[in-house]
PDB file of C-alpha atoms in Angstrom:
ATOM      1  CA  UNK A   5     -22.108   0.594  12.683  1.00  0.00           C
ATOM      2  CA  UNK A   6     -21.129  -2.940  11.857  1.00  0.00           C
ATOM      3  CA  UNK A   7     -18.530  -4.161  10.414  1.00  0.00           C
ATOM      4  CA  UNK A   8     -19.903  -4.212   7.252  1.00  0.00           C
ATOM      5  CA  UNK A   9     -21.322  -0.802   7.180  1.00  0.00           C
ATOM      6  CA  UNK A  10     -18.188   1.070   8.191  1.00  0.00           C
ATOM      7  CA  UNK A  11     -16.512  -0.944   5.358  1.00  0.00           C
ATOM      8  CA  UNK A  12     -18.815   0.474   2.639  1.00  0.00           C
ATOM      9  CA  UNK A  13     -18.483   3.515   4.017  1.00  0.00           C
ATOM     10  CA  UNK A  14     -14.426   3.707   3.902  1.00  0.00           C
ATOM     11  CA  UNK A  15     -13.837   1.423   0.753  1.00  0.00           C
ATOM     12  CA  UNK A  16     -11.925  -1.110   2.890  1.00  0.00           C
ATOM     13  CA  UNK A  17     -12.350  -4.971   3.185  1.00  0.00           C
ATOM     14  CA  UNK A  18     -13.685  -6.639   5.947  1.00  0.00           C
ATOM     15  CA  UNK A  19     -10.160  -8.025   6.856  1.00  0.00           C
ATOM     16  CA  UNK A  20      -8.742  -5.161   6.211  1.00  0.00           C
ATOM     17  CA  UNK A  21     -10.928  -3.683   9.108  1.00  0.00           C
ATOM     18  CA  UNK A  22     -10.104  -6.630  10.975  1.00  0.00           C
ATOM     19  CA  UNK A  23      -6.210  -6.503  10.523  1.00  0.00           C
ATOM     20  CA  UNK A  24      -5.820  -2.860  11.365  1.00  0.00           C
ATOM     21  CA  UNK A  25      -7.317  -3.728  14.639  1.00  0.00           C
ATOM     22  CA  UNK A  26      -5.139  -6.424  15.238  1.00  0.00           C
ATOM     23  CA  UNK A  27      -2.261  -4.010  14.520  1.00  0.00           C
ATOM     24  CA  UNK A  28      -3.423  -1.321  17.151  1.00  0.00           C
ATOM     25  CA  UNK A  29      -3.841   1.252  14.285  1.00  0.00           C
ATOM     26  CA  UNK A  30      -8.040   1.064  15.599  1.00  0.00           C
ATOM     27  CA  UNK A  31      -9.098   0.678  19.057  1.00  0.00           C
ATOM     28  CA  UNK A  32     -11.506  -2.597  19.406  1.00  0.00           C
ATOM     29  CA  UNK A  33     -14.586  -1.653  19.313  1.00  0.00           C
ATOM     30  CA  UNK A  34     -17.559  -2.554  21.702  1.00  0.00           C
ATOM     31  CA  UNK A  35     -19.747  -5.955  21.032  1.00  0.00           C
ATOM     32  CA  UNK A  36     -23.299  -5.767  20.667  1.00  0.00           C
ATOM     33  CA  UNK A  37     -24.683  -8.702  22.652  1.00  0.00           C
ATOM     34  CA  UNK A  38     -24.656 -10.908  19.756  1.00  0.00           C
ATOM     35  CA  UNK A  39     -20.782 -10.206  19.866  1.00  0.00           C
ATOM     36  CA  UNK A  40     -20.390  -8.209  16.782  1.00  0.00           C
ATOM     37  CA  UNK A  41     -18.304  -5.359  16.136  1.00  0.00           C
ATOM     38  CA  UNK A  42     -19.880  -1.906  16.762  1.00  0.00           C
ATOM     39  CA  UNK A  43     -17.997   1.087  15.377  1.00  0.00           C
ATOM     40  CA  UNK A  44     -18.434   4.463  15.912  1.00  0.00           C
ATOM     41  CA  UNK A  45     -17.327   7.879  14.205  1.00  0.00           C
ATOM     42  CA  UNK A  46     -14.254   7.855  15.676  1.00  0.00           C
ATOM     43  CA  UNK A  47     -13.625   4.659  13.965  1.00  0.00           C
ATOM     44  CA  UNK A  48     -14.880   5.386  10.404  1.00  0.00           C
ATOM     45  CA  UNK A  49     -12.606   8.773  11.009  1.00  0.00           C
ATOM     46  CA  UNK A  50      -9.182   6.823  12.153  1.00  0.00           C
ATOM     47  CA  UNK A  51     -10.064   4.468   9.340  1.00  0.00           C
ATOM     48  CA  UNK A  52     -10.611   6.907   6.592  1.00  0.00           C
ATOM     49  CA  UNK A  53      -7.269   8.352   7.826  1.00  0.00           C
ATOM     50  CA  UNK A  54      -5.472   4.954   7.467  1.00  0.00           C
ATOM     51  CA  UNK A  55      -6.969   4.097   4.685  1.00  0.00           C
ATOM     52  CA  UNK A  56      -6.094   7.566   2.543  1.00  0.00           C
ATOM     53  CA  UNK A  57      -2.593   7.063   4.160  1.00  0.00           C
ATOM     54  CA  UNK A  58      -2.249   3.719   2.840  1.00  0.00           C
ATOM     55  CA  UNK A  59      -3.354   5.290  -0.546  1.00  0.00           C
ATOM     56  CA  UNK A  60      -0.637   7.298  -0.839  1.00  0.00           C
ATOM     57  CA  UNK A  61       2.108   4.565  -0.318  1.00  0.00           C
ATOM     58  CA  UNK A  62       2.638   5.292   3.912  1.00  0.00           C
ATOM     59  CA  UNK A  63       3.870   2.165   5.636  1.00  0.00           C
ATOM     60  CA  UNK A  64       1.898   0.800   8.463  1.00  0.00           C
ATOM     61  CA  UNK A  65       5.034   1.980  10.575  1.00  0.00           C
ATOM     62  CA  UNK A  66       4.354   5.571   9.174  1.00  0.00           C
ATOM     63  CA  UNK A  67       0.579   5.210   9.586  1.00  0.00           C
ATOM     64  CA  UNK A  68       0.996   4.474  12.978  1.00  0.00           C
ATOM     65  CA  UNK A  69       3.526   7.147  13.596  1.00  0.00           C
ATOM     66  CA  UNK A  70       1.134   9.937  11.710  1.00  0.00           C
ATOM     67  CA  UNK A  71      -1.401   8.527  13.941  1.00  0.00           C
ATOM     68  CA  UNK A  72       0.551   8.650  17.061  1.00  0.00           C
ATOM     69  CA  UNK A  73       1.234  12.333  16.107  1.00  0.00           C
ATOM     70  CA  UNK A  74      -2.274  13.367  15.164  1.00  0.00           C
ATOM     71  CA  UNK A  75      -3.790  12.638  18.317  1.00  0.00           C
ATOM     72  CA  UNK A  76      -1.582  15.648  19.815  1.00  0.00           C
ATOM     73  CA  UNK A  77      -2.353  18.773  18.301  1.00  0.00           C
ATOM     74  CA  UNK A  78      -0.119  21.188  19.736  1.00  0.00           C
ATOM     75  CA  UNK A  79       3.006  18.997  19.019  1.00  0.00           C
ATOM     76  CA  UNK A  80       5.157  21.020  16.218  1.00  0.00           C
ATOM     77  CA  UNK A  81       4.903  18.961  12.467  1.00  0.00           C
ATOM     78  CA  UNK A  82       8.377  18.433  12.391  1.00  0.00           C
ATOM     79  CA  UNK A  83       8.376  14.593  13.103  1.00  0.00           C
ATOM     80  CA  UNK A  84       5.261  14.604  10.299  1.00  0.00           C
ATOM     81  CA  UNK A  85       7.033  16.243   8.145  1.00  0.00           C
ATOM     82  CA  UNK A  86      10.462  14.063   8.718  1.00  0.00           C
ATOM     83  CA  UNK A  87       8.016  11.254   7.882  1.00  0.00           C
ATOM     84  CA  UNK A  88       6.852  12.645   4.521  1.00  0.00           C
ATOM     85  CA  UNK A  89      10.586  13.611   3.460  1.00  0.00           C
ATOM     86  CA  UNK A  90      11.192   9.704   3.889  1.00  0.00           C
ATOM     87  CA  UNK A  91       8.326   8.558   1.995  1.00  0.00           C
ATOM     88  CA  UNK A  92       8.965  11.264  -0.692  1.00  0.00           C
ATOM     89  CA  UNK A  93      12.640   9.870  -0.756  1.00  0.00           C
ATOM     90  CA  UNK A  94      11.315   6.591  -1.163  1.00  0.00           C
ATOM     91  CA  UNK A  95       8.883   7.428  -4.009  1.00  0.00           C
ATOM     92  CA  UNK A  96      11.812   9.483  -5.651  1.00  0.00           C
ATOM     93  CA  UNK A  97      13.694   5.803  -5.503  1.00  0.00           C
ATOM     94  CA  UNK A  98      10.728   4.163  -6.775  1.00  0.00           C
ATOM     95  CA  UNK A  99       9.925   6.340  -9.651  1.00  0.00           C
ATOM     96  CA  UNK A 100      14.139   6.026 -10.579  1.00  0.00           C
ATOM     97  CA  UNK A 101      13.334   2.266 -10.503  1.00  0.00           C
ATOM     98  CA  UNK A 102      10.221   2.780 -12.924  1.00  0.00           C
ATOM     99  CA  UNK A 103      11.905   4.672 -15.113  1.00  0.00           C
ATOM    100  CA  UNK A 104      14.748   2.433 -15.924  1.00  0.00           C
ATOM    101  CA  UNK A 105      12.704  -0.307 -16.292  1.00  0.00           C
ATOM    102  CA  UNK A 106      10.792   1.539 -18.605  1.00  0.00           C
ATOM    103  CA  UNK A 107      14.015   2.475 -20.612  1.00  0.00           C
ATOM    104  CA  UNK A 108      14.759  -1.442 -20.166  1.00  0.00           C
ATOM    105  CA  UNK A 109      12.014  -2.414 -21.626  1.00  0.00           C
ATOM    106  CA  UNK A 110      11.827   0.620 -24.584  1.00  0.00           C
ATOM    107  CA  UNK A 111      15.432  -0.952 -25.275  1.00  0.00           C
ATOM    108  CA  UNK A 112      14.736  -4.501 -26.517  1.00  0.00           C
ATOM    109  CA  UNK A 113      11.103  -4.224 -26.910  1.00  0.00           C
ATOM    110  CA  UNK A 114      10.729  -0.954 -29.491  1.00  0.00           C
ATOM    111  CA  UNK A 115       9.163  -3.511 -32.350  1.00  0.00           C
ATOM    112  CA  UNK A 116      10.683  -6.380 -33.539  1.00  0.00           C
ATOM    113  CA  UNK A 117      11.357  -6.970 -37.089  1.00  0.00           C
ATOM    114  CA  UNK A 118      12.366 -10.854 -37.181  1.00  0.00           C
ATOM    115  CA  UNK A 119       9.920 -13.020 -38.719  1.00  0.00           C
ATOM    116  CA  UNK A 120       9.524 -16.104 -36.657  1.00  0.00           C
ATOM    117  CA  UNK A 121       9.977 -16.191 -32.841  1.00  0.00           C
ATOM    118  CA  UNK A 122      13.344 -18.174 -33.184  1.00  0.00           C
ATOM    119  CA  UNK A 123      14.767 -14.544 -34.397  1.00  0.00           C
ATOM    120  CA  UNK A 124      12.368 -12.277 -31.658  1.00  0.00           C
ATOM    121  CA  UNK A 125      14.210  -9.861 -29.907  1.00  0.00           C
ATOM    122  CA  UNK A 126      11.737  -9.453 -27.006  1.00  0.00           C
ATOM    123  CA  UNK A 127      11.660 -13.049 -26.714  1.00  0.00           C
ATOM    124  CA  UNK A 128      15.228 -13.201 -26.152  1.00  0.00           C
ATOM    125  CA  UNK A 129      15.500 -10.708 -24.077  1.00  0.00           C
ATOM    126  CA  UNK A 130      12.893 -12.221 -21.846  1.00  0.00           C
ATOM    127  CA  UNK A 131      14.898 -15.407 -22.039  1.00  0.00           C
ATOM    128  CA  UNK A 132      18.589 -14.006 -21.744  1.00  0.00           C
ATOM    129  CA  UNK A 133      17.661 -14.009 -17.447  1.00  0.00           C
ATOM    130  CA  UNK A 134      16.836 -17.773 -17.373  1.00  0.00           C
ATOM    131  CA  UNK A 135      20.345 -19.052 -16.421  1.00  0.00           C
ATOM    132  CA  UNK A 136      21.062 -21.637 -19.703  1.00  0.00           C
ATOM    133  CA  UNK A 137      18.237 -20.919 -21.551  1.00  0.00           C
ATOM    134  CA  UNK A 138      17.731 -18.669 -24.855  1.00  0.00           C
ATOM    135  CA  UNK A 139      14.007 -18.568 -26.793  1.00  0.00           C
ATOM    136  CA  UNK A 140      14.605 -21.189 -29.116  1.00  0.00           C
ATOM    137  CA  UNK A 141      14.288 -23.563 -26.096  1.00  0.00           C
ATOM    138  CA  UNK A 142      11.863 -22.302 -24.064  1.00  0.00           C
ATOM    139  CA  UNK A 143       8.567 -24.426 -25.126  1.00  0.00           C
TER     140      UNK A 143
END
């Protein structure tokens, strides 16, 4: 397959493709002798992989360590599954982060009642964080 194909065929970019070799996470593949890429199934499997990995928020460090890992099968899942415990952790921070912004945001932005943007609450709560600045002189 070129380059192309195998990116229809996992939903990536063409620089995507491109970068993940350049990180190591795909071997190179072969060039045809007008020096384009050829990709096999291995490829379109290790990129599927790397791309559903991605999906679900893995760094390329994790990738490549879940990767690493895959390719022995009789290792035991404990390093895999220290990996996931860290990304869960991380999500778990995330979704904290999410939820007080959300709060944040519910706070000052439930409806506003003034009449003229001068007297907006959301407005000047947007503008409160501009160091010397309130809405009535942002223009």
């Amino acid at each position: 397959m070129k380059i192309g194909d195998i990116a229809n065929r996992t939903g990536l970019k063409v620089e995507t493709i491109r970068f993940y070799e350049r990180e190591g996470l795909i071997d190179a593949p072969r060039r045809s002798d007008g020096n384009y890429r050829l990709y096999n199934h291995s490829h379109l499997d290790r990129l599927s992989f790397v791309k559903r990995s991605r999906d679900l928020g893995f760094t390329l460090d994790q990738v490549r360590d879940l990767l690493r890992l895959a390719e022995n099968t009789r290792n035991s899942c404990d390093e895999v599954d220290e990996i996931v415990a860290v990304h869960i952790r991380e999500i778990d921070r995330k979704l904290g982060d999410l939820a007080a912004l959300r709060d944040e945001v519910v706070r000052w932005g439930g409806g506003c009642d003034a009449n003229t943007i001068a007297n907006c609450k959301v407005i000047d709560a947007l503008s409160s964080g501009l160091p010397g600045q309130r809405a009535d002189a942002i223009t």
